[in-house]
mmCIF file of C-alpha atoms in Angstrom:
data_model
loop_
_atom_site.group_PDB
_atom_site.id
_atom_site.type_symbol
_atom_site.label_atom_id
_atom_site.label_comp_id
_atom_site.label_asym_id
_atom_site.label_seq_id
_atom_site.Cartn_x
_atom_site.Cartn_y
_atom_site.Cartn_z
ATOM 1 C CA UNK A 1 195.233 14.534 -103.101
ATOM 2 C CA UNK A 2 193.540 16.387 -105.842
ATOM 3 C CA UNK A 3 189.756 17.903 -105.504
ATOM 4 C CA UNK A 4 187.863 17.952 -109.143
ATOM 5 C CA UNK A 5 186.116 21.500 -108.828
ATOM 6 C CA UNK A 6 182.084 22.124 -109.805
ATOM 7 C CA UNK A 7 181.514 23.299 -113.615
ATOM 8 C CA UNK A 8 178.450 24.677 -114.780
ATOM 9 C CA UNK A 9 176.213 23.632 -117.067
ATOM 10 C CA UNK A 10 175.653 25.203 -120.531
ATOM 11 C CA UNK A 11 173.364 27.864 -121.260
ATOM 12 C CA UNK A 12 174.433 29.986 -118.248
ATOM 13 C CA UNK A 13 172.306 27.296 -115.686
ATOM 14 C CA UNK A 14 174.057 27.407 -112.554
ATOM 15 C CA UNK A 15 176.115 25.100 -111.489
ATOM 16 C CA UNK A 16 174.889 21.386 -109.496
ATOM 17 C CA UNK A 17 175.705 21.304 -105.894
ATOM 18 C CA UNK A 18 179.542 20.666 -105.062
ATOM 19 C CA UNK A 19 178.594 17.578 -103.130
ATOM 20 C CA UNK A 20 177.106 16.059 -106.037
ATOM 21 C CA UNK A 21 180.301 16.503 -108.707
ATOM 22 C CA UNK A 22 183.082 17.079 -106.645
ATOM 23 C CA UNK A 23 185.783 14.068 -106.665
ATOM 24 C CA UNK A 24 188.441 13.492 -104.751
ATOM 25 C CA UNK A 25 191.587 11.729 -106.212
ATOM 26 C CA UNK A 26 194.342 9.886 -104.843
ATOM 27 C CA UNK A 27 197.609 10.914 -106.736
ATOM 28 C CA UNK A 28 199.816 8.813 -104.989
ATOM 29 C CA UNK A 29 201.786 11.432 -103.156
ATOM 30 C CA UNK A 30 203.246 10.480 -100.019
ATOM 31 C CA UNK A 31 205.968 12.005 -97.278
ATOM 32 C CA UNK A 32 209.429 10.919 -97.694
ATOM 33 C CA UNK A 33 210.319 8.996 -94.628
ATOM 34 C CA UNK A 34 213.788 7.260 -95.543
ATOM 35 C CA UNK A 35 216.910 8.388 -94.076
ATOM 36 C CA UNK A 36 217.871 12.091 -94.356
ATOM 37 C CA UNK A 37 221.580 12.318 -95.573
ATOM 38 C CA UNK A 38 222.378 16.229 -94.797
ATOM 39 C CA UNK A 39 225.211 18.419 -95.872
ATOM 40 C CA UNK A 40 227.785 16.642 -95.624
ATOM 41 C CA UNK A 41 226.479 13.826 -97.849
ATOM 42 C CA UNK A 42 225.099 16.152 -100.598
ATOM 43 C CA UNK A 43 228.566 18.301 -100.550
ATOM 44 C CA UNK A 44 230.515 14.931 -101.414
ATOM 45 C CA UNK A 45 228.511 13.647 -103.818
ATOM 46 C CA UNK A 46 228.924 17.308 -105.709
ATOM 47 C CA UNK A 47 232.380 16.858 -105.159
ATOM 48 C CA UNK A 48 232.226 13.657 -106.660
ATOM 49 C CA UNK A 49 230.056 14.731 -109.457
ATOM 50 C CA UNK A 50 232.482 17.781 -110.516
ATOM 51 C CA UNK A 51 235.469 15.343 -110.331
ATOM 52 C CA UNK A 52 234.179 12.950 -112.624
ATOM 53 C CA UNK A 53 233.074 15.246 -114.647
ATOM 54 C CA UNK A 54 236.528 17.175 -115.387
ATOM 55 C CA UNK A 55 237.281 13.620 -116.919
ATOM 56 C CA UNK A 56 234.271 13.522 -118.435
ATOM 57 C CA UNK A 57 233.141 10.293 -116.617
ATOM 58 C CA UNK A 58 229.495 9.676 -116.507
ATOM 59 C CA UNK A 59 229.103 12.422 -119.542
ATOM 60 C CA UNK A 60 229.249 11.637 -123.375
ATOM 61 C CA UNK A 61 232.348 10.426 -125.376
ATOM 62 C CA UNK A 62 232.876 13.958 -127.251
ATOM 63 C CA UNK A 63 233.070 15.417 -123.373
ATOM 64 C CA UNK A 64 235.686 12.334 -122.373
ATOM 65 C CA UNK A 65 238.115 13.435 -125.540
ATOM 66 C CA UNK A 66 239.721 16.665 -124.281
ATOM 67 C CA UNK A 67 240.960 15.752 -120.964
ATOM 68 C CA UNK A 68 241.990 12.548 -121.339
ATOM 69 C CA UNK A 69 244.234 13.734 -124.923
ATOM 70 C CA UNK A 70 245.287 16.720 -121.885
ATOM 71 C CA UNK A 71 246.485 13.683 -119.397
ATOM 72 C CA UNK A 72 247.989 11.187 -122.002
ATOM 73 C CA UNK A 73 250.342 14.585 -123.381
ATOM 74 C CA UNK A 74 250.979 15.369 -119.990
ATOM 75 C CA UNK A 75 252.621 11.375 -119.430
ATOM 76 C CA UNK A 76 254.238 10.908 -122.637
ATOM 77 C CA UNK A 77 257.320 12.883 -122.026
ATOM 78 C CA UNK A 78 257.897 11.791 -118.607
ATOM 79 C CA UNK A 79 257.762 8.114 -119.709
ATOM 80 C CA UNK A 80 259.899 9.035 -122.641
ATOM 81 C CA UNK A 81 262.096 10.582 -119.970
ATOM 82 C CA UNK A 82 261.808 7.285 -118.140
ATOM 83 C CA UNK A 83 262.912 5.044 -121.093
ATOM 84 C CA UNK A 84 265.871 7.315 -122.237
ATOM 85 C CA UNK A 85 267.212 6.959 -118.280
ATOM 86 C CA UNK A 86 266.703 3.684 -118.248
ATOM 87 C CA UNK A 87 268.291 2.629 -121.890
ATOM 88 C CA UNK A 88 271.464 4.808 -121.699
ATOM 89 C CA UNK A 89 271.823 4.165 -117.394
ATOM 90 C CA UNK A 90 271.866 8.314 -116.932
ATOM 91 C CA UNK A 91 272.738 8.886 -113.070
ATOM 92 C CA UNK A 92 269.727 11.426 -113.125
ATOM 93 C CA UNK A 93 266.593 12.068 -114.471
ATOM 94 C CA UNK A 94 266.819 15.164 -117.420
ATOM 95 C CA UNK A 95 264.050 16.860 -116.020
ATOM 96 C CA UNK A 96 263.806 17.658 -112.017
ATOM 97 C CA UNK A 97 260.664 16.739 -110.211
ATOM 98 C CA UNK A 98 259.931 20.529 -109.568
ATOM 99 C CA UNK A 99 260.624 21.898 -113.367
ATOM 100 C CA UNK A 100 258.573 19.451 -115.048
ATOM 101 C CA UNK A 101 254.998 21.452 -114.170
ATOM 102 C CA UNK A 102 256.631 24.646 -115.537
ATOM 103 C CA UNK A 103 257.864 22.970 -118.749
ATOM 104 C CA UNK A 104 254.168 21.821 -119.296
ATOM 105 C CA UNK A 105 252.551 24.959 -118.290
ATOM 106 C CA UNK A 106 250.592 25.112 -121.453
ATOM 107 C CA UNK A 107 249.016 21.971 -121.396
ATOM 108 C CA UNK A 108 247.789 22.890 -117.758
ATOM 109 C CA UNK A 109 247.120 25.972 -118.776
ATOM 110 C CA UNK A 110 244.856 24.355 -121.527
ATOM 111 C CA UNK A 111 243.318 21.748 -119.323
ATOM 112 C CA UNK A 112 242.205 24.371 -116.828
ATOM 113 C CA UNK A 113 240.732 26.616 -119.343
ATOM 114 C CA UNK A 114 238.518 23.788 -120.488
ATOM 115 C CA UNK A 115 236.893 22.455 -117.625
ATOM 116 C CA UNK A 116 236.641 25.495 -114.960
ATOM 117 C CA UNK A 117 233.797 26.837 -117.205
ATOM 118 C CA UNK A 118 232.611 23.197 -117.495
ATOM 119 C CA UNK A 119 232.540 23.028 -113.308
ATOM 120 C CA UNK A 120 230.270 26.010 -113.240
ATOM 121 C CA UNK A 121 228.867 27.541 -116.578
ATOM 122 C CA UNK A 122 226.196 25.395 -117.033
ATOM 123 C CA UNK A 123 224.867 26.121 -113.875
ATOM 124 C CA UNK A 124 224.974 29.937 -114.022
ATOM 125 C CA UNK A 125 223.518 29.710 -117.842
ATOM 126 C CA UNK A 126 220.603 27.072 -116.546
ATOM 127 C CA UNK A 127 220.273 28.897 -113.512
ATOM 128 C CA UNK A 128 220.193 26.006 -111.511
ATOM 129 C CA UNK A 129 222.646 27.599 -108.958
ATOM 130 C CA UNK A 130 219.349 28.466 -106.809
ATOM 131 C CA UNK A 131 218.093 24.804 -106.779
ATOM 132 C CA UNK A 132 222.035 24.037 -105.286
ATOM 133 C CA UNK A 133 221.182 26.107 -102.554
ATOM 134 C CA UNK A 134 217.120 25.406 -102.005
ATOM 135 C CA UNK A 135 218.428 23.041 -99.653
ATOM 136 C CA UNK A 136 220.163 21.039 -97.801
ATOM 137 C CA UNK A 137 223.589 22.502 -99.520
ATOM 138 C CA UNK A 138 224.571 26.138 -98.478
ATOM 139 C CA UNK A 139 226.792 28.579 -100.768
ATOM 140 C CA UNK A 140 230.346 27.572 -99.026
ATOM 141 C CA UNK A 141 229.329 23.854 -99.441
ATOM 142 C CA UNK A 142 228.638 24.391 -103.488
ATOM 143 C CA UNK A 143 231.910 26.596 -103.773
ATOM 144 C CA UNK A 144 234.117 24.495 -101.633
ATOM 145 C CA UNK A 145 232.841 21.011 -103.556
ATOM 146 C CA UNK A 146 233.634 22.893 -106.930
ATOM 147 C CA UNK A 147 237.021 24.367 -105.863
ATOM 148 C CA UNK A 148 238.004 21.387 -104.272
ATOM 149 C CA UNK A 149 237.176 18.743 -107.660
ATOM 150 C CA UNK A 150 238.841 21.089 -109.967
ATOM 151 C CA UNK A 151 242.247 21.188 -107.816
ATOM 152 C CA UNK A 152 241.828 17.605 -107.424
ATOM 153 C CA UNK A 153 241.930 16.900 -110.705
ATOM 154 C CA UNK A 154 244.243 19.243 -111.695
ATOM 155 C CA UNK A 155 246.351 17.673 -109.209
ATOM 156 C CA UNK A 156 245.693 14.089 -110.809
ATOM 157 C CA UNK A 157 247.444 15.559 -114.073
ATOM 158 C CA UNK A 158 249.914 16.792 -112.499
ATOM 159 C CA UNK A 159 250.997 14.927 -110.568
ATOM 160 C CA UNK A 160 250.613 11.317 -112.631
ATOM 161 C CA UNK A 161 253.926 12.267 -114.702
ATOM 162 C CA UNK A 162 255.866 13.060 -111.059
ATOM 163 C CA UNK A 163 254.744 9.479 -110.478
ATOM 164 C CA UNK A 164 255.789 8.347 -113.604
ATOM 165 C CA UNK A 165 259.212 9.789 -113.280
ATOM 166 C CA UNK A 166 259.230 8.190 -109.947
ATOM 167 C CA UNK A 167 258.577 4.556 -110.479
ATOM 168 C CA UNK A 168 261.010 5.204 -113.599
ATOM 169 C CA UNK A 169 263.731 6.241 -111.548
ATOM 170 C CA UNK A 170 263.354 3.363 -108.905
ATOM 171 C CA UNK A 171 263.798 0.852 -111.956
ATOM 172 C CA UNK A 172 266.785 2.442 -113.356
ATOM 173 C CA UNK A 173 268.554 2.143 -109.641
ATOM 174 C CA UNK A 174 268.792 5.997 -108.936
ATOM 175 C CA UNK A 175 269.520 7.022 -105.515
ATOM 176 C CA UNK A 176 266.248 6.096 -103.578
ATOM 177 C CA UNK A 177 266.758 9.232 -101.017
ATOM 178 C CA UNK A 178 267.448 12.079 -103.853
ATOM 179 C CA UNK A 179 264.517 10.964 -106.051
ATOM 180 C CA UNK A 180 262.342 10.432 -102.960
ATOM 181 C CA UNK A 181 263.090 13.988 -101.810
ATOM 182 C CA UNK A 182 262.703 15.137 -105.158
ATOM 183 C CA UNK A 183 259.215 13.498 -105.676
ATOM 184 C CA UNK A 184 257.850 15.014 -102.559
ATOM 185 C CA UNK A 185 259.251 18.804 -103.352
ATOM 186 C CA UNK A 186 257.589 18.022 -106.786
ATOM 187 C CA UNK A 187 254.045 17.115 -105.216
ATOM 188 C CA UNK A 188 254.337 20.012 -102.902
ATOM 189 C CA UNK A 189 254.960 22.401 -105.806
ATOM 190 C CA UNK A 190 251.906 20.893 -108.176
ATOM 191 C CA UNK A 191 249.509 20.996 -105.137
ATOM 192 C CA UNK A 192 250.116 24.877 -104.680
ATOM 193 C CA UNK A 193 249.959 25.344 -108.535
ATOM 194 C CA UNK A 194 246.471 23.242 -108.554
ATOM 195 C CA UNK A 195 245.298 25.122 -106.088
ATOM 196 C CA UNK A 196 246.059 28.517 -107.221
ATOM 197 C CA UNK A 197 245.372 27.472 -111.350
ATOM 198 C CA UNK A 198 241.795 26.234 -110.466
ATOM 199 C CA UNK A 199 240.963 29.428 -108.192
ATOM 200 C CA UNK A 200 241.589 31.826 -111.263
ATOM 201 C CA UNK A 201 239.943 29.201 -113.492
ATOM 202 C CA UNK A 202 236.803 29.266 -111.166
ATOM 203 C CA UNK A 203 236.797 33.066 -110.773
ATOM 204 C CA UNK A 204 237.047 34.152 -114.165
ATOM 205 C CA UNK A 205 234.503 30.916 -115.286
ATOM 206 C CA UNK A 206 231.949 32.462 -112.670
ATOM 207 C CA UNK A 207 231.584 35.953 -114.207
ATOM 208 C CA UNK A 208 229.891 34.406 -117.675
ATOM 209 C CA UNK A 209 227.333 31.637 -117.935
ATOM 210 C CA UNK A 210 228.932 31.124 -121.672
ATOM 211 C CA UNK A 211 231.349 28.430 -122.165
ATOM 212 C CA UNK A 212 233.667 29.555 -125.067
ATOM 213 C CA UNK A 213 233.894 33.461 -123.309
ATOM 214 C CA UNK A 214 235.248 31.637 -120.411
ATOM 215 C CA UNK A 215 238.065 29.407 -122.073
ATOM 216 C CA UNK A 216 238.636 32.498 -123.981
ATOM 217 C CA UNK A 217 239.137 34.410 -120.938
ATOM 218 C CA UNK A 218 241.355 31.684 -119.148
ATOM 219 C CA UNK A 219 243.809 31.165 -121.514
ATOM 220 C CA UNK A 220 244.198 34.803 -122.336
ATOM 221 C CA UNK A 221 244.922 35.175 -118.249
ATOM 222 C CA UNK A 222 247.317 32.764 -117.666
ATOM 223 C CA UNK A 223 249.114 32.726 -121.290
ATOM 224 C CA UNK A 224 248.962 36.669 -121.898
ATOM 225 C CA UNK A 225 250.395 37.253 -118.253
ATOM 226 C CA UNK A 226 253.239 34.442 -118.374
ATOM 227 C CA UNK A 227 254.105 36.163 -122.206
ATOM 228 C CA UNK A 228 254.040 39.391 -120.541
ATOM 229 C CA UNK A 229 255.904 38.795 -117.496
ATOM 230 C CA UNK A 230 258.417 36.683 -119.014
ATOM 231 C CA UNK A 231 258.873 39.134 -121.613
ATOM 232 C CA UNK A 232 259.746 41.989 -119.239
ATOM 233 C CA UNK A 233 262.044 40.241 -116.891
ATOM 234 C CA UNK A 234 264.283 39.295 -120.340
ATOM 235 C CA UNK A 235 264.243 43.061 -120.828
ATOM 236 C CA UNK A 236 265.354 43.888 -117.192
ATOM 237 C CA UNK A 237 268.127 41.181 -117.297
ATOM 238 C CA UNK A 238 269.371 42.394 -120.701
ATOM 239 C CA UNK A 239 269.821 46.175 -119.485
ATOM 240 C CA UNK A 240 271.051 44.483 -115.976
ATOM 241 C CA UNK A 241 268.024 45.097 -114.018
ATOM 242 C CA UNK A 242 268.500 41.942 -112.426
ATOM 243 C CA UNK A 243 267.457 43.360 -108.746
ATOM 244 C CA UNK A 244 264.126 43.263 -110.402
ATOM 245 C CA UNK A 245 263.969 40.255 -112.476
ATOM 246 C CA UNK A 246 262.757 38.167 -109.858
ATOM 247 C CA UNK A 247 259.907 40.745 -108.430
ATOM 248 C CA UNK A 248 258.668 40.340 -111.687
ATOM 249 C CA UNK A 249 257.719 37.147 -111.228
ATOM 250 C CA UNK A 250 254.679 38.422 -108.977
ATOM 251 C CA UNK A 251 252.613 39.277 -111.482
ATOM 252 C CA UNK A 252 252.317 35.912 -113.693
ATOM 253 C CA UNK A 253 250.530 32.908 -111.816
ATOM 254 C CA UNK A 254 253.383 30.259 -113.578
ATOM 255 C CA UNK A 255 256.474 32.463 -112.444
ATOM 256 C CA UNK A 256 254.901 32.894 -109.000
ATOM 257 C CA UNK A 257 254.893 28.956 -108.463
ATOM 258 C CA UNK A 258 258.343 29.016 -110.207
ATOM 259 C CA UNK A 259 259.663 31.329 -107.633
ATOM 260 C CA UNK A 260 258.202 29.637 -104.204
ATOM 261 C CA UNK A 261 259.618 26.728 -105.600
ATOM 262 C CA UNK A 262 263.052 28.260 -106.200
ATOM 263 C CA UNK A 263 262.999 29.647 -102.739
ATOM 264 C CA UNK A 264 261.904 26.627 -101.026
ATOM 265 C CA UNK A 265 261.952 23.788 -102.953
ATOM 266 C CA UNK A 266 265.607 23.363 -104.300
ATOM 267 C CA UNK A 267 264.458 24.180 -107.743
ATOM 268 C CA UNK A 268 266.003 25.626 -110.690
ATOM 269 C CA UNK A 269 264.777 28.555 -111.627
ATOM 270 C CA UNK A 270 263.221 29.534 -115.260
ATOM 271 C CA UNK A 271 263.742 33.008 -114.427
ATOM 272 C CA UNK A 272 266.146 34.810 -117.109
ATOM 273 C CA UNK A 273 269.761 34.191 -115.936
ATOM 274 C CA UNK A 274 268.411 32.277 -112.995
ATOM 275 C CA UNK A 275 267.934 35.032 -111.163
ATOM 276 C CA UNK A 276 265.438 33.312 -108.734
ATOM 277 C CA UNK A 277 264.212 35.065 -105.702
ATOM 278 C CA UNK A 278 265.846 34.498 -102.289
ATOM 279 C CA UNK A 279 264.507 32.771 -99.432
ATOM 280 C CA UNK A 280 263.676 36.290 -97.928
ATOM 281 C CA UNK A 281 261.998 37.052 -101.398
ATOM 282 C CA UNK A 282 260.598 33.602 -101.715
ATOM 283 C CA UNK A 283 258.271 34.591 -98.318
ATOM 284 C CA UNK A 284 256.428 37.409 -100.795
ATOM 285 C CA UNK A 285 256.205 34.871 -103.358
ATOM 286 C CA UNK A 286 254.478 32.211 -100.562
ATOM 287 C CA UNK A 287 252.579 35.296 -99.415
ATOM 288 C CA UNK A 288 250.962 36.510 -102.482
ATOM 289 C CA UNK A 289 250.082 32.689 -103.666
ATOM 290 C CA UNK A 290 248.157 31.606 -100.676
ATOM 291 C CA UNK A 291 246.455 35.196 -100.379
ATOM 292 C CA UNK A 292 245.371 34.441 -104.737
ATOM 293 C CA UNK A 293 244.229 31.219 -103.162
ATOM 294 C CA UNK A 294 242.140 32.875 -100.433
ATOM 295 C CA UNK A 295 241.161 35.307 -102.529
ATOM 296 C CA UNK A 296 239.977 33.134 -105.160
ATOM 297 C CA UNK A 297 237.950 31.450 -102.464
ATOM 298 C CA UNK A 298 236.302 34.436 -101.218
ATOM 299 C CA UNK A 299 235.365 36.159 -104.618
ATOM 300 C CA UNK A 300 233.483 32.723 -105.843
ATOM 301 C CA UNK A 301 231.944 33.215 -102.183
ATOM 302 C CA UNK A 302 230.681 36.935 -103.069
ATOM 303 C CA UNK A 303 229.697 35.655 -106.676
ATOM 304 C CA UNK A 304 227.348 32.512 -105.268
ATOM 305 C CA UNK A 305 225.807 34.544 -102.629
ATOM 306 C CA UNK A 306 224.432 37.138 -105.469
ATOM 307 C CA UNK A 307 223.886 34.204 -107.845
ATOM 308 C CA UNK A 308 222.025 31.926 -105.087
ATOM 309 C CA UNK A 309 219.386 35.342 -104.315
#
């Protein structure tokens, strides 16, 4: 309802009497009385929302181009892998289940720099982050819907080759048990990385509402850190430092995965001389990635509760 105020008359005259220009207007506003969704409802469509859009589904073709090009490169070998197995009847795959993640570290590495500041830059630099939280969503349902899509999807590419390789090695009549075993170590491994990759991502995406400083950022974390690291522990191993080659591995997110899944997984390890941790050193290695993960989790907490003020 709107009410059309008195105006007065020119020449200074005082205005008429309210009750004989006033007007009252029916705008057509009315009380929502449909079906109230809640939380739960609004935190999975968000979730849905930030998956599609790390594919750019439901965005424009330009937005579509990146991560599909990141997918497609991250299936061609392993279906390359899958022919040459098949053609020449190998008795194993080249490439085990758990390496094949470190081998393409720099696509992932690529894929997450591109669409952890697409999750949450716009947001921060349209400062729509408040409306988020207006209601009915709270700041752990907008940072667990956006931590959760991005290590989905991350988990989508990395996981599609493992499945590639799989189905490949089922047609070329490898042992069903090995490759089964070997799939599932593989999935373990990529689940851990996805979840640890798209915690930095989000972290280091939530400090700038820009774009391009955050891709910047991300690739200079996780490509400056594996350099550095890897660097290093070819240093230690040439002077015969190998005690410390693989406590080296702490301090690079790729050579941390590398090393659980040494430990745990039956891998091989990249380290230099494949000097891979032991089972007792694999527990730090476990340790340190599920406290990044938690970590992660709790400084995108801090950052939303500031943001959502």
């Amino acid at each position: 309802m709107a009410v059309e105020q008195p105006t007065a008359h020119a020449g200074g005259q005082s205005p008429v009497h309210a009750g004989e220009q006033s007007r009252i207007h029916n705008i057509g506003y009315r009380n929502y009385d449909g079906p109230r969704l809640g939380r739960a409802y609004a935190r999975r469509s968000l979730y849905s929302q930030s998956l599609r859009g790390a594919y750019g589904l439901g965005r424009s073709v330009k937005s579509k181009v990146l991560p599909m090009l990141l997918f497609v490169v991250m299936c061609v070998p392993a279906l390359i892998m899958v022919a040459v197995a098949v053609a020449t009847k190998a008795k194993d795959l080249p490439v085990d289940y758990t390496r094949y993640a470190i081998i393409m570290q720099a696509v992932i590495g690529l894929y997450v720099a591109s669409q952890a500041p697409q999750s949450v830059s716009r947001d921060l630099r349209f400062k729509t982050v408040p409306l988020y939280f207006s209601r009915p969503i709270e700041t752990a349902d907008y940072v667990r819907a956006k931590y959760a899509a991005l290590a989905s999807a991350m988990f989508i590419l990395t996981a599609a080759p493992l499945l590639v390789l799989y189905a490949g090695a089922l047609l070329a009549k490898l042992d069903f048990t090995d490759q089964t075993k070997g799939f599932a170590q593989g999935l373990v491994s990529v689940a851990l990385l996805s979840l640890l990759f798209a915690g930095i991502g989000l972290v280091i995406s939530a400090v700038t509402p820009r774009r391009g400083f955050g891709i910047a950022a991300v690739i200079a974390v996780l490509t400056i850190s594996y350099g550095a690291v890897s660097t290093v522990q070819a240093i230690a191993d040439a002077q015969n430092s190998t005690s410390a080659v693989p406590w080296l591995g702490l301090f690079s997110p790729v050579t941390l995965i590398d090393g659980m899944q040494t430990a745990f997984l039956g891998a091989s390890s990249s380290f230099p001389g494949e000097q891979g941790p032991s089972s007792a050193q694999g527990v730090v290695f476990l340790i340190v990635v599920l406290g990044l993960i938690a970590g992660c989790y709790g400084l995108l907490m801090r950052r939303y509760r500031k943001v959502g003020l």
